[in-house]
Short mmCIF file of C-alpha atoms in Angstrom, two decimals:
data_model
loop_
_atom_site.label_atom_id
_atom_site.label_comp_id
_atom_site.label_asym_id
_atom_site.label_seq_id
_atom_site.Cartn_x
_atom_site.Cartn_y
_atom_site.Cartn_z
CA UNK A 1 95.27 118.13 95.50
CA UNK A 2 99.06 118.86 96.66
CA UNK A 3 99.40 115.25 96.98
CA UNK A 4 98.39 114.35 93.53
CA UNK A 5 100.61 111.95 92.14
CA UNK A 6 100.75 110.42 88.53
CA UNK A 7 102.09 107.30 86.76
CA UNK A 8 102.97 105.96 83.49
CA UNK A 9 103.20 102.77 81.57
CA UNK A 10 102.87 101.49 78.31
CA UNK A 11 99.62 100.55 77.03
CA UNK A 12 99.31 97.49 76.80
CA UNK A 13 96.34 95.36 75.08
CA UNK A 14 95.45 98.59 73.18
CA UNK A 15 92.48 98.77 70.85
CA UNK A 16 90.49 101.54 68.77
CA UNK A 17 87.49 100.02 67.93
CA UNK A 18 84.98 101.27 65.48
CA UNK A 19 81.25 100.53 65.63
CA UNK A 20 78.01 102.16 64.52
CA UNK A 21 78.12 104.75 67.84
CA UNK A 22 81.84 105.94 67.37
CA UNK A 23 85.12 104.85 67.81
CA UNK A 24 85.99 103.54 72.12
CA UNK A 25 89.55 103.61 72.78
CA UNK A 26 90.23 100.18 75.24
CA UNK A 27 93.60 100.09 77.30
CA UNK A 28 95.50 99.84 80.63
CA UNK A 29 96.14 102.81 83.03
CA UNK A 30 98.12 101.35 85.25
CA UNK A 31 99.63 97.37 85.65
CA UNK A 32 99.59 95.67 88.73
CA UNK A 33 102.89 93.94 90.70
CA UNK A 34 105.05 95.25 88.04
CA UNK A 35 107.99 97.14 89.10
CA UNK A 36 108.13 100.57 87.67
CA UNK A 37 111.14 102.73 85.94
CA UNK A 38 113.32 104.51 88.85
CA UNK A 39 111.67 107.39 90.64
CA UNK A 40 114.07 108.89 91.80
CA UNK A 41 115.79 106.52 93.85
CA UNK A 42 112.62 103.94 94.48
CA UNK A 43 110.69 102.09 92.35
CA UNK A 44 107.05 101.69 93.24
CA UNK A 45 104.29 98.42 92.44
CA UNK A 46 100.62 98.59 92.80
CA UNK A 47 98.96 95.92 94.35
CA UNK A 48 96.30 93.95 92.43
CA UNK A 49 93.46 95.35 95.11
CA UNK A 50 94.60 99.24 95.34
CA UNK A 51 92.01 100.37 93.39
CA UNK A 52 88.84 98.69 95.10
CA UNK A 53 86.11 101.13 95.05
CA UNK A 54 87.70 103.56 92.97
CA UNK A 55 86.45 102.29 89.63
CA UNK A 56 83.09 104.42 90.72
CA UNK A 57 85.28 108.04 91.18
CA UNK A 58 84.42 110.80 89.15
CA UNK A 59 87.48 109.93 86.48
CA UNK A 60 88.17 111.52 83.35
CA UNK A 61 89.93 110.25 80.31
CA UNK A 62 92.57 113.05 79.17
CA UNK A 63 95.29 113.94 76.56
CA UNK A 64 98.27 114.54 79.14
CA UNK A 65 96.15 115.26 81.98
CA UNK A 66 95.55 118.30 80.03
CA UNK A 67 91.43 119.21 80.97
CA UNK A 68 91.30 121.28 77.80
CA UNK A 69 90.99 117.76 76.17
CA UNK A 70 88.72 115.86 77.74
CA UNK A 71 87.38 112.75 75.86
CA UNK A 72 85.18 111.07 78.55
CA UNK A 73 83.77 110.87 81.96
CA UNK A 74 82.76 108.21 84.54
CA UNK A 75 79.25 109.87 85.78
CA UNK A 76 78.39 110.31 81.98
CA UNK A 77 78.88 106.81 81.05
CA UNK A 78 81.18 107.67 77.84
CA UNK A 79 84.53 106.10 80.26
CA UNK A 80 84.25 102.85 81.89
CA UNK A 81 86.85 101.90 84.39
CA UNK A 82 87.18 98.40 85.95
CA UNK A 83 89.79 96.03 87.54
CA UNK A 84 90.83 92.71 86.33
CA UNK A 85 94.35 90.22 86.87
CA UNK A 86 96.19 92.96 84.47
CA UNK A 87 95.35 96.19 86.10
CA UNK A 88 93.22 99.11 85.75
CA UNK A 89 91.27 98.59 82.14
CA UNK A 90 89.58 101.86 80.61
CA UNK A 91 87.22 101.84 77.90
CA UNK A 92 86.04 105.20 76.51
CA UNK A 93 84.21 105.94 74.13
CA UNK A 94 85.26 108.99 71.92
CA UNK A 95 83.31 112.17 71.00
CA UNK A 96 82.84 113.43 67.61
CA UNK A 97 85.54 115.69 67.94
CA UNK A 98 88.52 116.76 65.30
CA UNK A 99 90.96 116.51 68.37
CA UNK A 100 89.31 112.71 69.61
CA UNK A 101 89.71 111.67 65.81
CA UNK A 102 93.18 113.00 65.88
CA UNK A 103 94.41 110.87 69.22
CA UNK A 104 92.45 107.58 67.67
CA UNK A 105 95.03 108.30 64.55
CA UNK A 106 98.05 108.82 66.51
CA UNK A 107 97.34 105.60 68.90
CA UNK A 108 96.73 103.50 66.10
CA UNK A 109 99.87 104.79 64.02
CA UNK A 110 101.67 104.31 67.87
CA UNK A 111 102.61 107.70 68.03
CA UNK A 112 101.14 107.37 71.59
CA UNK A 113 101.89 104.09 73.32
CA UNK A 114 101.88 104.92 77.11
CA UNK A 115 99.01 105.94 79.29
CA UNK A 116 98.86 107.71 82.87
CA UNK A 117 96.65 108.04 86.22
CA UNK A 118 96.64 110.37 88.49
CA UNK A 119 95.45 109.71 92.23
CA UNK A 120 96.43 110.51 95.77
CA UNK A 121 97.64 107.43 98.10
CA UNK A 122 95.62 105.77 101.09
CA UNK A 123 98.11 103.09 102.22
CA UNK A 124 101.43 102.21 101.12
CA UNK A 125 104.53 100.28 102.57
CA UNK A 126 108.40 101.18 101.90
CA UNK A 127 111.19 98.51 102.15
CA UNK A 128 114.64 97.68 100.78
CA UNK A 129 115.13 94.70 98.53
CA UNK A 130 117.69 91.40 98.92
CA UNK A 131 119.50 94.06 96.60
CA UNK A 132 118.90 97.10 99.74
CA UNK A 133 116.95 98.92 96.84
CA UNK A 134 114.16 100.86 98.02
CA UNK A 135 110.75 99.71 96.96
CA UNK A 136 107.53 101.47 97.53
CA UNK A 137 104.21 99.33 97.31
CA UNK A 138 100.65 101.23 96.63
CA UNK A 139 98.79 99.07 98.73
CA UNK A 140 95.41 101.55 98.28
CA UNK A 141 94.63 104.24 96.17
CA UNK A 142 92.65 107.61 98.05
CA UNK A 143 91.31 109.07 95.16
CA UNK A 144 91.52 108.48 91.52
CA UNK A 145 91.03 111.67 89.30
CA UNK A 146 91.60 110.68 85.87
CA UNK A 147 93.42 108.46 82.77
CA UNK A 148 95.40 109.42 80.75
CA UNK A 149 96.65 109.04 77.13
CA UNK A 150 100.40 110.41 77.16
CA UNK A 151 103.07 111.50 75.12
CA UNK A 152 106.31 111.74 77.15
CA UNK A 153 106.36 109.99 80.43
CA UNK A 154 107.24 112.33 83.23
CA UNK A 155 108.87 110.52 86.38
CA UNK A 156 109.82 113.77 87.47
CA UNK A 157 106.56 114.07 89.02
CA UNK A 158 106.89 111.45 91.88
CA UNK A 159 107.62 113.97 94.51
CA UNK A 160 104.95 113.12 96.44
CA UNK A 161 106.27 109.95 96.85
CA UNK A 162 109.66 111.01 97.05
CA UNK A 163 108.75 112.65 100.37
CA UNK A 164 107.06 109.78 101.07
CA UNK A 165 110.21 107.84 100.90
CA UNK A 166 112.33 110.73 102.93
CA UNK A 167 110.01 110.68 105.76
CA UNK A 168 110.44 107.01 105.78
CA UNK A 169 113.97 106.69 106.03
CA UNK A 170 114.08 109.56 108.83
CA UNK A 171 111.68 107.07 110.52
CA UNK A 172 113.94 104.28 110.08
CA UNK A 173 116.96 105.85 110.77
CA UNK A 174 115.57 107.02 114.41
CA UNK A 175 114.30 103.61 114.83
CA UNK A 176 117.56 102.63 114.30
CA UNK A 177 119.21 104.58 116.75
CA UNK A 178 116.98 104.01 119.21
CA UNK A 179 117.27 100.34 118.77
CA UNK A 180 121.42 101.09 119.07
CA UNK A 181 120.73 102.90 122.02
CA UNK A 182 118.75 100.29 123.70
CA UNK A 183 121.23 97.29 123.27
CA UNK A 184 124.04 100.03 123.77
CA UNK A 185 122.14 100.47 127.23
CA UNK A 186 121.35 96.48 127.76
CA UNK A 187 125.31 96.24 127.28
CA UNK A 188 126.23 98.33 129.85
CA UNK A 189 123.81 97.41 132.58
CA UNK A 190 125.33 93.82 131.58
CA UNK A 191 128.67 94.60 132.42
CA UNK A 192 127.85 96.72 135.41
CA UNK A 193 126.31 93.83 136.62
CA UNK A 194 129.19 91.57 135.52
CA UNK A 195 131.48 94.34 137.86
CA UNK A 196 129.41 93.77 140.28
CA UNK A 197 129.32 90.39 140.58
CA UNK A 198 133.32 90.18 140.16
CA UNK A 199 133.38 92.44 143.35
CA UNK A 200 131.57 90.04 145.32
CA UNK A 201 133.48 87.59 144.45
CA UNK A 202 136.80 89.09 145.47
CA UNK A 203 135.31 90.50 148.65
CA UNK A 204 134.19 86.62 149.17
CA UNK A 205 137.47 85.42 148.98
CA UNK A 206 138.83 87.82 150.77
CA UNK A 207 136.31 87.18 153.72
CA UNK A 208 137.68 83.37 153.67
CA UNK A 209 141.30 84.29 153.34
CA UNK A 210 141.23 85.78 156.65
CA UNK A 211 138.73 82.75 158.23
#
């Protein structure tokens, strides 16, 4: 999993619901076409189909992608993941558990308002804004391993992506200088051929002088 990545938002459309069964925790893992905090130098959108066919991973719902606190799981039904204009929308439903009754208190007092996934890219595209800011779109995600409820946001951890984005400027900057070198070439064949062309002409009127 070296090229785990996570990311954070606020939660947005929270709910803790209560029923008969338990409490279920509802909220947003990720938000699509929104641009995110800097990354270190990028900032990064998810398109609104990068998760197709991940919703059926084996994804757990975590306290700071901690697995020592673990309050559901896709393949058990207790976490339900699906995809709708938002983003990514998780509904779990929590265990009878001190610590689950303990992060239904905090996210209702809003203690906890931001949330987290972690996942590994498939396809993404880097460019440079009307602003030349660089902006990385997830275009489709590899693998998604689980949700997160989180207490401090850590945008330290995009160095993945911030390889990513080195590899692509290398790229760029050799396309670049092969591009340079090309026209730099196309320019001089031009004005050996412009040379060229001048000596003719001299040697042509030189021909007629003496006629």
């Amino acid at each position: 999993m070296k090229n785990k990545e996570l990311r954070y938002f606020n939660i947005q459309d929270l709910e803790v619901r209560q029923d008969e069964d338990g409490q279920k925790v509802v909220g947003y893992g990720a938000v699509f076409n929104t641009p995110s905090n800097d990354l270190g130098g990028f900032t990064e959108r998810i398109e609104s189909n990068a998760f197709d066919g991940r919703t059926g991973d084996d994804v757990r719902f975590l306290l700071n992608h901690d697995p020592n606190f673990i309050f559901g799981r896709t393949i058990s039904g207790t976490l339900n993941l699906s995809v709708d204009s938002i983003g990514l929308r998780y509904e779990v439903d929590l265990p009878d558990t001190q610590a689950a009754r303990d992060l239904a208190v905090s996210l209702k007092r809003g203690d906890i308002t931001q949330s987290s996934f972690a996942f590994t890219v498939e396809d993404d595209n880097w460019d440079q804004d009307e602003n030349n800011n660089i902006v990385r779109t997830i275009k489709k995600v590899n693998r998604l391993y689980d949700v997160s409820a989180v207490t401090y946001p850590a945008y330290e951890e995009a160095s993945v992506a911030i390889r990513s984005m080195e590899k692509w400027q290398e790229e760029e900057r050799a396309e670049k200088l092969k591009e340079s070198l090309k026209k730099e070439k196309e320019e001089n064949k031009k004005e050996e051929q412009d040379l060229i062309n001048r000596n003719l002409a001299e040697l042509k009127l030189k021909i007629k002088s003496k006629n």
